[in-house]
Amino acid sequence: MCGRFTLTLPPDLLAEIIGEIEAARVQPRYNIAPTQEVAVVRQDAGGRRHLDYLRWGLIPPWAKDASVGNHMINARSETVAEKPAFRHAFRSRRCLVLASGFYEWKAEGGRKQPLYIHMKDGGPMVFAGLWESWKSPEGAIVESCTILTTNSNSLIRPLHDRMPVILGPSDWDIWLSREATREELAPLFQPYPSGLLAMYPVGGGVNSPRNDSPDLLEPLDEP
């Protein structure tokens, strides 16, 4: 599962993925929520990467209205090649969803404690994504995306049985390649190694999508 995430990478790390000029277009986000715009990287037919902003929650071309996408913020990597909503995008419309970490919640007594999961080395946390283009009945074009999920690793498992598919730098090219086969992509869906991630509790401000400020990432003092 991935229902909230952040994008607070410094310009030099962003430039490694999308180039210096494109990196300047990325604004820090501390609480990205479904239906909001997310920063993604797509690759054109000439192999050039481009930064774009897409609606989070994939809207299939056959959808009657955009609200369908509200239930498609995630796609299970095990079935994405067969599901009608995702299979065409999986073949040729893959993207990198830029992030620096994501939130998950742990049940504690009668409440849920939010935790922030990030790369231990402070590097980018790039998710495997798919995108689609949908035309509304009024003729407006909406481009949207979804984040692939896989089984949780040992760090995330106590919180949730699913986690986003995280791609390392060596995976970015093949995920964006239009020639990559299903067999070549399948190994990318393994749970990301627990030892490369870190996690700490944060305050309840993240529970509201209206909140989007740096203080959301401040570690919570544990008793």
Protein backbone atom coordinates (compact mmCIF):
# COMPACT_ATOMS: atom_id res chain seq x y z
CA MET A 1 0.00 0.00 0.00
CA CYS A 2 1.11 3.54 -0.67
CA GLY A 3 -1.41 6.23 0.26
CA ARG A 4 0.75 9.22 1.22
CA PHE A 5 4.29 10.15 0.31
CA THR A 6 6.77 13.02 0.13
CA LEU A 7 9.09 14.63 -2.40
CA THR A 8 11.77 16.73 -0.73
CA LEU A 9 14.88 15.79 -2.69
CA PRO A 10 17.65 18.37 -3.15
CA PRO A 11 18.19 19.66 -6.73
CA ASP A 12 21.41 17.70 -7.27
CA LEU A 13 19.72 14.35 -6.62
CA LEU A 14 16.74 15.27 -8.79
CA ALA A 15 19.10 16.30 -11.59
CA GLU A 16 20.55 12.77 -11.65
CA ILE A 17 17.12 11.50 -12.68
CA ILE A 18 15.66 14.24 -14.87
CA GLY A 19 18.41 16.78 -15.61
CA GLU A 20 19.18 20.15 -14.04
CA ILE A 21 16.64 22.22 -15.98
CA GLU A 22 13.77 19.85 -15.22
CA ALA A 23 14.80 19.59 -11.56
CA ALA A 24 14.16 23.30 -11.11
CA ARG A 25 10.44 22.66 -11.74
CA VAL A 26 10.03 20.33 -8.74
CA GLN A 27 8.54 21.92 -5.64
CA PRO A 28 8.96 20.24 -2.22
CA ARG A 29 5.92 18.30 -1.01
CA TYR A 30 5.51 16.85 2.47
CA ASN A 31 2.14 15.10 2.30
CA ILE A 32 1.14 14.06 -1.22
CA ALA A 33 -2.35 12.53 -1.24
CA PRO A 34 -4.52 10.71 -3.81
CA THR A 35 -6.11 12.83 -6.59
CA GLN A 36 -3.35 15.43 -6.20
CA GLU A 37 -0.68 16.01 -8.85
CA VAL A 38 2.51 13.99 -8.53
CA ALA A 39 5.85 14.44 -10.27
CA VAL A 40 6.70 11.62 -12.68
CA VAL A 41 9.37 10.91 -15.26
CA ARG A 42 8.34 9.62 -18.67
CA GLN A 43 10.51 8.69 -21.62
CA ASP A 44 9.73 9.64 -25.21
CA ALA A 45 10.31 7.53 -28.32
CA GLY A 46 13.77 9.04 -28.70
CA GLY A 47 14.85 7.90 -25.24
CA ARG A 48 14.73 11.36 -23.64
CA ARG A 49 13.32 11.70 -20.14
CA HIS A 50 10.76 14.36 -19.31
CA LEU A 51 9.27 15.59 -16.05
CA ASP A 52 5.47 15.74 -15.95
CA TYR A 53 2.78 16.23 -13.34
CA LEU A 54 -0.06 13.69 -13.37
CA ARG A 55 -3.17 13.12 -11.27
CA TRP A 56 -2.58 10.37 -8.70
CA GLY A 57 -5.22 7.70 -9.26
CA LEU A 58 -5.22 6.06 -12.67
CA ILE A 59 -8.32 6.69 -14.78
CA PRO A 60 -8.75 3.94 -17.43
CA PRO A 61 -9.69 5.12 -20.95
CA TRP A 62 -13.08 3.38 -20.62
CA ALA A 63 -14.05 5.14 -17.37
CA LYS A 64 -17.28 7.17 -17.44
CA ASP A 65 -15.99 9.71 -14.93
CA ALA A 66 -12.74 10.62 -13.19
CA SER A 67 -13.88 9.31 -9.79
CA VAL A 68 -12.93 5.79 -10.91
CA GLY A 69 -9.31 6.82 -10.43
CA ASN A 70 -9.87 7.46 -6.72
CA HIS A 71 -9.79 3.68 -6.19
CA MET A 72 -6.76 3.08 -8.42
CA ILE A 73 -3.94 4.85 -6.64
CA ASN A 74 -2.12 1.49 -6.38
CA ALA A 75 -1.81 -1.53 -8.67
CA ARG A 76 -0.70 -4.98 -7.53
CA SER A 77 2.46 -5.91 -9.42
CA GLU A 78 1.48 -9.59 -9.43
CA THR A 79 -1.63 -8.97 -11.56
CA VAL A 80 -0.93 -5.68 -13.33
CA ALA A 81 -0.23 -7.37 -16.67
CA GLU A 82 -3.73 -8.94 -16.76
CA LYS A 83 -6.05 -6.43 -15.08
CA PRO A 84 -8.13 -4.54 -17.69
CA ALA A 85 -7.52 -1.21 -15.95
CA PHE A 86 -3.73 -1.54 -16.05
CA ARG A 87 -2.60 -4.04 -18.68
CA HIS A 88 -2.33 -1.61 -21.61
CA ALA A 89 -0.44 0.93 -19.52
CA PHE A 90 1.87 -1.80 -18.28
CA ARG A 91 2.86 -2.64 -21.83
CA SER A 92 3.84 0.81 -22.99
CA ARG A 93 3.04 3.59 -20.50
CA ARG A 94 5.38 3.11 -17.57
CA CYS A 95 6.81 5.98 -15.53
CA LEU A 96 8.96 6.76 -12.52
CA VAL A 97 7.09 8.37 -9.63
CA LEU A 98 9.48 10.67 -7.79
CA ALA A 99 9.50 10.49 -3.99
CA SER A 100 11.77 10.79 -1.00
CA GLY A 101 9.73 8.65 1.37
CA PHE A 102 6.23 7.49 2.29
CA TYR A 103 3.98 7.23 5.33
CA GLU A 104 2.46 4.17 6.91
CA TRP A 105 0.36 3.76 10.05
CA LYS A 106 0.74 1.40 13.02
CA ALA A 107 -2.19 0.49 15.26
CA GLU A 108 -1.37 1.33 18.87
CA GLY A 109 -4.15 0.85 21.37
CA GLY A 110 -7.16 2.74 20.08
CA ARG A 111 -5.24 4.95 17.65
CA LYS A 112 -2.96 4.77 14.64
CA GLN A 113 0.57 6.10 14.87
CA PRO A 114 1.97 7.49 11.58
CA LEU A 115 5.52 6.55 10.65
CA TYR A 116 7.77 7.92 7.94
CA ILE A 117 9.79 5.46 5.81
CA HIS A 118 12.72 6.76 3.81
CA MET A 119 16.02 5.70 2.24
CA LYS A 120 18.68 5.19 4.88
CA ASP A 121 21.26 7.05 2.78
CA GLY A 122 18.94 9.99 2.09
CA GLY A 123 18.70 9.19 -1.62
CA PRO A 124 15.64 9.26 -3.88
CA MET A 125 12.86 6.73 -3.37
CA VAL A 126 11.61 6.15 -6.91
CA PHE A 127 8.38 4.17 -7.32
CA ALA A 128 7.38 2.08 -10.33
CA GLY A 129 4.37 3.76 -11.90
CA LEU A 130 1.96 3.46 -14.82
CA TRP A 131 0.13 6.30 -16.55
CA GLU A 132 -2.94 6.70 -18.71
CA SER A 133 -4.69 9.40 -20.73
CA TRP A 134 -8.47 9.80 -20.29
CA LYS A 135 -10.91 12.01 -22.19
CA SER A 136 -13.84 13.34 -20.21
CA PRO A 137 -17.37 13.55 -21.70
CA GLU A 138 -16.73 17.30 -22.05
CA GLY A 139 -13.56 16.67 -24.06
CA ALA A 140 -10.94 17.50 -21.41
CA ILE A 141 -7.82 15.32 -21.39
CA VAL A 142 -6.69 14.09 -17.97
CA GLU A 143 -3.39 12.25 -17.54
CA SER A 144 -3.20 10.12 -14.41
CA CYS A 145 -0.97 7.52 -12.79
CA THR A 146 -0.81 4.68 -10.29
CA ILE A 147 1.96 3.27 -8.08
CA LEU A 148 2.75 -0.44 -8.19
CA THR A 149 2.88 -2.41 -4.95
CA THR A 150 4.46 -5.68 -3.87
CA ASN A 151 4.73 -7.83 -0.72
CA SER A 152 6.20 -6.00 2.24
CA ASN A 153 9.73 -6.54 3.48
CA SER A 154 10.51 -7.29 7.12
CA LEU A 155 10.58 -3.60 8.09
CA ILE A 156 7.15 -2.75 6.67
CA ARG A 157 5.38 -6.07 7.39
CA PRO A 158 4.38 -5.19 10.99
CA LEU A 159 2.58 -2.15 9.56
CA HIS A 160 1.08 -3.45 6.31
CA ASP A 161 1.35 -6.50 4.06
CA ARG A 162 2.00 -4.35 0.96
CA MET A 163 4.60 -1.72 0.08
CA PRO A 164 5.38 0.32 -3.04
CA VAL A 165 7.68 -1.15 -5.69
CA ILE A 166 10.87 0.86 -5.18
CA LEU A 167 13.28 1.02 -8.11
CA GLY A 168 17.02 1.46 -7.66
CA PRO A 169 19.02 3.61 -10.13
CA SER A 170 20.02 0.55 -12.14
CA ASP A 171 16.31 -0.24 -12.70
CA TRP A 172 15.18 3.11 -14.08
CA ASP A 173 16.24 2.58 -17.68
CA ILE A 174 14.61 -0.82 -18.11
CA TRP A 175 11.36 0.31 -16.43
CA LEU A 176 11.09 3.25 -18.84
CA SER A 177 12.15 1.25 -21.91
CA ARG A 178 9.37 0.67 -24.41
CA GLU A 179 11.07 -2.53 -25.54
CA ALA A 180 11.24 -4.20 -22.10
CA THR A 181 9.35 -7.49 -21.89
CA ARG A 182 7.16 -8.75 -19.07
CA GLU A 183 9.85 -11.31 -18.21
CA GLU A 184 12.50 -8.60 -17.95
CA LEU A 185 10.33 -6.42 -15.72
CA ALA A 186 9.15 -9.11 -13.30
CA PRO A 187 12.40 -9.18 -11.24
CA LEU A 188 11.90 -5.51 -10.40
CA PHE A 189 8.85 -6.34 -8.28
CA GLN A 190 10.79 -7.85 -5.37
CA PRO A 191 10.37 -6.13 -1.97
CA TYR A 192 13.06 -3.50 -1.50
CA PRO A 193 15.75 -4.62 1.00
CA SER A 194 14.85 -3.67 4.57
CA GLY A 195 18.45 -2.80 5.39
CA LEU A 196 18.40 0.08 2.91
CA LEU A 197 15.37 1.76 4.52
CA ALA A 198 14.83 3.61 7.79
CA MET A 199 11.67 4.53 9.70
CA TYR A 200 10.61 6.83 12.53
CA PRO A 201 7.32 8.05 14.09
CA VAL A 202 5.90 11.46 13.19
CA GLY A 203 3.04 13.58 14.48
CA GLY A 204 -0.61 13.23 13.53
CA GLY A 205 -0.60 16.29 11.27
CA VAL A 206 0.01 14.03 8.28
CA ASN A 207 -3.44 12.51 8.77
CA SER A 208 -5.02 15.48 7.05
CA PRO A 209 -4.19 16.00 3.35
CA ARG A 210 -4.69 19.73 3.93
CA ASN A 211 -1.39 19.78 5.84
CA ASP A 212 1.74 20.05 3.70
CA SER A 213 4.66 21.61 5.58
CA PRO A 214 8.21 20.62 6.64
CA ASP A 215 7.22 20.10 10.28
CA LEU A 216 5.30 16.96 9.27
CA LEU A 217 8.68 15.20 8.94
CA GLU A 218 9.92 16.10 12.39
CA PRO A 219 10.58 12.94 14.45
CA LEU A 220 8.14 12.36 17.26
CA ASP A 221 9.66 11.88 20.68
CA GLU A 222 8.84 8.35 21.77
CA PRO A 223 8.02 7.66 25.44
